[in-house]
Amino acid sequence: MAIQYPFRRKRNFKETDDLGFGTRIIGEKDRLIAKDGKFNVVRVGLKTWSPYQDLVEMTWVRFFGVVIAFFVVVNVVFALLLNWIGMDCLNGVQKGSWLENFEQAWFFSVQTFTTVGYGSINPSCISTNFVAATIALVGLMSAALATGLLFVRFSKPTSQLVFSKNAIITPYRDGTSFQFRIANMRNSRLINLDVKLTMSWVEPNESGTMSRKFARLKLEREKVVMLPLNWNIVHPIDEESPFWERSPEDLAAMNVEVIVLIEAFDEVFSQTIFANSSYCDEEFLHNVKWKQMYYPDPSGSGKTILDLARIDETMPIV
Amino acid sequence: MAIQYPFRRKRNFKETDDLGFGTRIIGEKDRLIAKDGKFNVVRVGLKTWSPYQDLVEMTWVRFFGVVIAFFVVVNVVFALLLNWIGMDCLNGVQKGSWLENFEQAWFFSVQTFTTVGYGSINPSCISTNFVAATIALVGLMSAALATGLLFVRFSKPTSQLVFSKNAIITPYRDGTSFQFRIANMRNSRLINLDVKLTMSWVEPNESGTMSRKFARLKLEREKVVMLPLNWNIVHPIDEESPFWERSPEDLAAMNVEVIVLIEAFDEVFSQTIFANSSYCDEEFLHNVKWKQMYYPDPSGSGKTILDLARIDETMPIV
Amino acid sequence: MAIQYPFRRKRNFKETDDLGFGTRIIGEKDRLIAKDGKFNVVRVGLKTWSPYQDLVEMTWVRFFGVVIAFFVVVNVVFALLLNWIGMDCLNGVQKGSWLENFEQAWFFSVQTFTTVGYGSINPSCISTNFVAATIALVGLMSAALATGLLFVRFSKPTSQLVFSKNAIITPYRDGTSFQFRIANMRNSRLINLDVKLTMSWVEPNESGTMSRKFARLKLEREKVVMLPLNWNIVHPIDEESPFWERSPEDLAAMNVEVIVLIEAFDEVFSQTIFANSSYCDEEFLHNVKWKQMYYPDPSGSGKTILDLARIDETMPIV
Amino acid sequence: MAIQYPFRRKRNFKETDDLGFGTRIIGEKDRLIAKDGKFNVVRVGLKTWSPYQDLVEMTWVRFFGVVIAFFVVVNVVFALLLNWIGMDCLNGVQKGSWLENFEQAWFFSVQTFTTVGYGSINPSCISTNFVAATIALVGLMSAALATGLLFVRFSKPTSQLVFSKNAIITPYRDGTSFQFRIANMRNSRLINLDVKLTMSWVEPNESGTMSRKFARLKLEREKVVMLPLNWNIVHPIDEESPFWERSPEDLAAMNVEVIVLIEAFDEVFSQTIFANSSYCDEEFLHNVKWKQMYYPDPSGSGKTILDLARIDETMPIV
């Protein structure tokens, strides 16, 4: 059956364009936002170099690789310089081949850079003394930078909201609803959670060209003060909803993507955090309902147990 | 006398469920929030490991234990490595039994790790030189991490709001009210305090199963700009209040818990802080009023004295 | 002429009590808030020890005094310990009197604590080696703490708003107004300034006891986006103002204090800052107007010159 | 044709003065805000010294210059002190001319200040030992300060919003509009962007003196949740706009400056950032429209390419 596009019926919902995506993206089969929240946009042209952002956001493995590489290379440079000045200007060196000299110069540089300074090798000329002073200063600055970076990396709020893998279209009160659920993986508190849902789909304009539309989805509840258990985020499907009277085949043809924006205050890190995700039409399940994720502690401690592994679990509506 | 449950009378208050606790917790004798604000929820399943949060939140005794243990163990590992390479590769070692060698290797490792580097023992082979360079780098990184952690721990806003031990049901203007009081323990300023009170209780549904309900309590004043003295937080009990016409026995049977959420800006730490507590029905006192906590300085300095030790003090209403 | 207290006339202003000062302070001749914004309240009873706050807020002279004292004393303790173990356990010591030994032990401790580690004196027994390892670890932890504290102290937003010394009662549009002015001492930007003015005074209740009252003062403008020049903060005196038809003698008898709360975002420090001050009735000037503080650069550069030294300057209204 | 000043016609827009610039600036040919957002105001009089702000905001070249200069000079001072005490109080010095002694004293001071501490030169008297302890302490404090500063400098949000060079007056829906556009240079996210546009111009009062006026410009959209592509900021020119029925010559005579204030939350730096700019009438283009800056990736990856180099590009309206 031919898809009945919105332009042939009365719209009861208000279109919105506050996500900044514009209306001319017509890559119909693509997501605007990946499951982890990143944009599917590539920037070219005026690129700025932001070393801070890269150093903070790269993986731990890569970060330590950068640190070790920097450590090795800087001391190689200084070792070459010391070698060029001449090994006679260092006490305690056992002169040998160029490579042996270079090794000892490198170790001396490392001992100065890290300020260990055994003294088994030490500078005897003014030139090597100046180089040693420079190595020490560069080492101190590098340690200062590394302290800052290591600390920022270690203290960045890690993602702690887990989203259900699927969203479900399920009965709610007297009608239907679009739902997904979230929970906090950690006991640290998220305060004042604020959720915005936007639905995005593709449809033809009056002229016939395909255009991407956006509409905000009204929620049963947009704010929650705390998140001790899970939160089922519910969009009741009434006549004002873009979901109204859409079959699963309609939703697929419209290439629907529901974009989730969550803002909350993380009490441990004392920072506002943002968590984004999205649900594409292939991820919608119909005619199911949620399996409950929490239950009283059977051992009678009085506590409630929240089983995060069950967050995706649904069961058919009989 | 049988408890008259709300479902048999007209409700004048609006139920709310924005605390995220859900309605299916029926552990009737238990608190949702402990006196210090933590949730009574245990998470299982998808647990994430968050070393930062643990290292920041553990007690000082435990933290220093972790630091010392790490310090000792890392140097043990390096000492074993040096021992395995061979004591001949270290100058200044007095060789003896395996234990004596290991001790000296451990001290050498510590001297390098902390970058003290006396030089009384120093590396003579390339292998031990490389190990020493590695020890120094690991030591620097560890010091960087410790600097960050120590700083965050030392500068976390410590709780400074003291709550009265009890809440009182006491006359207020022409009626009654539910009150408790708070004060700031320190002279550092809390700005823009914002209080939300939610009452939680248990009652049977129409079907007879017990269910937990929540309702927001309206306050005489929800915001205060500063907190130089104490603040009596007052919920006037009118027909719209869930407390309306409830005797102390009613409140006990309903397993009432009043949950307090306070948000404020701490000027010293330049951070938003959240303070939570709760009052269970056993902690309500009836027919008392507050003893005043402040008085003009008798020595005539013109200042006002705020006696924090009196915060719990009440006296019977004659 | 007897003061006509408000209770004998119709009040057109709304009393407010959101400053948290309460109504029972009757130290009539005293300020609630000092000119620099601190409360005139002394806390006794449950005092908490907050070393962080003290170390961050003390003067620089005191802070460096604490640092030097700590440095000296910690090393004295370790020196005593080393002395007690025995000087034979340190290489390179020239034994002499107890004092001479103690001095050398102290210098050795300092060299280890600061990780300089010349090696001219170094440990020869296991016991002194362990002590040395401890000294190094304590030194590293102390350096970590000092780094954090020094940094926080250095980067605390320093007060940069300058208030006019006096407030003036001066004509404004068709009536009178209560005004004072502020300016930003630095070129760094304060964004989104928000001002609240509250007037506090003392008057008798119907029962005759003196009681302190508060009322919010409406402003011509409560918010300003930026502060490139000065801002004259204007409270128009209309019938709704507590100033309405009050002579200077009335204001003195009422012991008026106008409390200023300013909130702004400091762009350099990326923090919200709060600046408070107050104006007592002795600081009100009547029948004057402001001298302007800024003028175009006479050298023709096109810039505007803001002369901060003129902020207090007024001139009589002819 | 003579300029028809607003005072001879009915005003449909509301004047505003919340930018804090005042109305008496009559430097007609000058900007209030430079293109990079700084104020054109020079402060004299009560200047405060704010070393933190200077050290954080100076260029990297200048900052490292300050660091190196400080490093050199502090050690010169200590070297002079050691020299004055006498070279006999240092072991390992090869005495020679005053300059040669001074050099070795300087290197010794550097080795202690940086805590390298080779030990090839070490103190032999109590006096030089005390000086060495002082040098080490000063060195540690300096390293602490430098760590903090380096970290703050490295982590300050760098400007990442790029503004179009020109603003355009262009058709919009059924009328005209004033537009410019912005884009985020980096993939890091800016959240909750908030834009305020204020137009400033000069016109004569009824008395004839020139006075500067301000009016807020209403926007088609004032907030955008995210900025994955570019955002055309649109002020529709209707009868309520100060632009209404103004020709380009009018705008030039009025010395129009449109001041842009943008507030957003930078997710990488977890900070609120402010970006300002301004557009003077010489920078307005008429009868052009924007060339689009983004297009689907031709290689079929499904991503969208945003070409930041095209942000200034316009094309004539045929």
Tab-separated table of C-alpha atoms in Angstrom, chain C residues 63-64 67-68 71 94 103 106-107 110-111 113-120 139 143 146-148 150-151 154-155 158-160 162 183-192 221 223-230 265 267-270 292 294-297 301-309 311, chain D residues 16-26 30 33 37-48 50-53 55-57 108 111-112 115-119 121-123 126 129-130 132-133 136-137 140-141 144-145 147-149 151-152 156-157 196 216 259 261 263 271-272 274-276:
chain	number	residue	atom	x	y	z
C	63	PHE	CA	50.248	30.500	53.727
C	64	PHE	CA	53.961	30.597	53.024
C	67	VAL	CA	54.469	25.863	54.205
C	68	ILE	CA	57.885	26.770	55.576
C	71	PHE	CA	58.798	21.857	55.758
C	94	GLN	CA	81.223	13.839	59.818
C	103	GLU	CA	72.178	19.280	61.561
C	106	TRP	CA	68.310	17.395	58.998
C	107	PHE	CA	70.070	18.333	55.754
C	110	VAL	CA	65.685	17.756	53.431
C	111	GLN	CA	67.726	16.475	50.490
C	113	PHE	CA	62.285	15.023	51.116
C	114	THR	CA	62.805	17.399	48.184
C	115	THR	CA	64.198	14.488	46.095
C	116	VAL	CA	67.371	16.474	45.369
C	117	GLY	CA	69.424	13.546	46.644
C	118	TYR	CA	73.004	14.723	46.168
C	119	GLY	CA	74.285	11.455	47.565
C	120	SER	CA	77.047	13.102	49.572
C	139	GLY	CA	57.942	14.491	50.360
C	143	ALA	CA	54.598	18.331	47.020
C	146	ALA	CA	51.204	21.934	47.827
C	147	THR	CA	50.837	21.921	44.052
C	148	GLY	CA	47.092	21.661	44.369
C	150	LEU	CA	49.119	26.766	45.373
C	151	PHE	CA	47.201	26.396	42.191
C	154	PHE	CA	46.523	31.478	42.657
C	155	SER	CA	43.483	30.962	40.532
C	158	THR	CA	39.927	37.948	43.118
C	159	SER	CA	37.405	40.615	43.734
C	160	GLN	CA	37.202	42.802	40.710
C	162	VAL	CA	34.544	48.096	42.812
C	183	ALA	CA	32.549	49.002	37.759
C	184	ASN	CA	34.800	46.154	36.740
C	185	MET	CA	38.408	46.794	37.667
C	186	ARG	CA	39.761	44.448	35.073
C	187	ASN	CA	39.290	44.079	31.369
C	188	SER	CA	38.442	40.421	31.799
C	189	ARG	CA	34.824	40.038	31.213
C	190	LEU	CA	32.009	39.641	33.657
C	191	ILE	CA	28.984	38.290	31.855
C	192	ASN	CA	25.308	38.176	32.854
C	221	ARG	CA	17.268	47.123	35.631
C	223	LYS	CA	20.404	42.310	34.758
C	224	VAL	CA	23.135	43.518	32.514
C	225	VAL	CA	24.774	41.323	29.933
C	226	MET	CA	28.252	42.858	30.109
C	227	LEU	CA	30.017	45.534	32.143
C	228	PRO	CA	32.402	47.416	29.858
C	229	LEU	CA	31.930	50.760	31.686
C	230	ASN	CA	30.204	51.480	34.999
C	265	PHE	CA	30.020	34.800	35.391
C	267	GLU	CA	35.045	34.591	31.856
C	268	VAL	CA	38.741	34.296	32.733
C	269	PHE	CA	38.213	31.952	35.652
C	270	SER	CA	35.191	30.313	33.983
C	292	GLN	CA	30.616	60.854	34.970
C	294	TYR	CA	34.180	57.853	31.326
C	295	TYR	CA	35.029	60.054	28.349
C	296	PRO	CA	36.295	59.590	24.771
C	297	ASP	CA	40.066	59.256	24.514
C	301	SER	CA	42.316	56.676	19.267
C	302	GLY	CA	38.593	56.069	19.222
C	303	LYS	CA	38.656	54.237	22.505
C	304	THR	CA	36.771	55.260	25.633
C	305	ILE	CA	38.642	55.885	28.876
C	306	LEU	CA	37.071	54.643	32.102
C	307	ASP	CA	38.613	56.349	35.136
C	308	LEU	CA	38.001	53.990	38.049
C	309	ALA	CA	39.353	56.482	40.560
C	311	ILE	CA	33.776	56.046	41.052
D	16	THR	CA	17.453	48.556	25.282
D	17	ASP	CA	20.552	49.349	27.257
D	18	ASP	CA	21.539	46.067	28.777
D	19	LEU	CA	24.929	45.922	27.124
D	20	GLY	CA	26.305	48.380	29.614
D	21	PHE	CA	27.718	50.734	27.005
D	22	GLY	CA	25.744	53.800	27.995
D	23	THR	CA	24.341	56.366	25.652
D	24	ARG	CA	26.996	59.014	25.737
D	25	ILE	CA	29.629	57.415	23.550
D	26	ILE	CA	29.698	59.503	20.474
D	30	ASP	CA	34.411	53.590	16.129
D	33	ILE	CA	33.352	45.610	20.157
D	37	GLY	CA	34.927	40.344	20.854
D	38	LYS	CA	37.130	42.578	23.007
D	39	PHE	CA	35.830	45.917	24.289
D	40	ASN	CA	37.212	49.180	22.944
D	41	VAL	CA	37.582	50.535	26.483
D	42	VAL	CA	40.782	51.551	28.258
D	43	ARG	CA	40.765	51.437	32.067
D	44	VAL	CA	42.742	53.937	34.109
D	45	GLY	CA	42.723	54.887	37.743
D	46	LEU	CA	42.370	52.070	40.261
D	47	LYS	CA	44.178	49.373	38.343
D	48	THR	CA	44.567	46.017	40.074
D	50	SER	CA	46.208	40.337	38.340
D	51	PRO	CA	49.208	38.153	37.601
D	52	TYR	CA	47.063	35.070	37.163
D	53	GLN	CA	45.060	36.622	34.369
D	55	LEU	CA	50.045	34.616	32.871
D	56	VAL	CA	47.053	32.685	31.617
D	57	GLU	CA	46.186	34.973	28.727
D	108	PHE	CA	74.819	24.096	41.414
D	111	GLN	CA	70.793	21.397	39.901
D	112	THR	CA	69.269	21.961	43.329
D	115	THR	CA	66.044	18.708	42.275
D	116	VAL	CA	68.347	16.888	39.847
D	117	GLY	CA	71.084	16.976	42.484
D	118	TYR	CA	73.963	15.168	40.798
D	119	GLY	CA	76.096	15.669	43.878
D	121	ILE	CA	79.000	19.815	43.658
D	122	ASN	CA	77.459	19.690	47.119
D	123	PRO	CA	77.310	21.930	50.199
D	126	ILE	CA	75.931	24.829	57.351
D	129	ASN	CA	73.383	23.713	53.292
D	130	PHE	CA	70.663	26.115	54.403
D	132	ALA	CA	70.551	24.643	49.292
D	133	ALA	CA	67.487	23.686	51.363
D	136	ALA	CA	65.085	23.220	46.815
D	137	LEU	CA	61.949	24.526	48.529
D	140	LEU	CA	59.390	22.878	44.400
D	141	MET	CA	56.993	25.790	44.876
D	144	ALA	CA	53.944	23.588	41.594
D	145	LEU	CA	52.923	26.988	40.266
D	147	THR	CA	52.247	22.926	36.769
D	148	GLY	CA	49.046	24.732	37.566
D	149	LEU	CA	49.582	27.507	35.052
D	151	PHE	CA	47.657	23.077	32.807
D	152	VAL	CA	45.184	25.977	32.842
D	156	LYS	CA	41.468	26.872	28.158
D	157	PRO	CA	38.712	26.515	25.607
D	196	LYS	CA	21.579	37.575	21.435
D	216	ARG	CA	17.639	44.050	20.721
D	259	ILE	CA	26.810	43.144	18.398
D	261	LEU	CA	26.733	37.515	22.020
D	263	GLU	CA	26.724	31.502	24.995
D	271	GLN	CA	32.663	24.778	30.604
D	272	THR	CA	30.272	27.504	29.561
D	274	PHE	CA	31.051	32.993	25.490
D	275	ALA	CA	31.847	34.101	21.977
D	276	ASN	CA	31.336	37.672	20.820
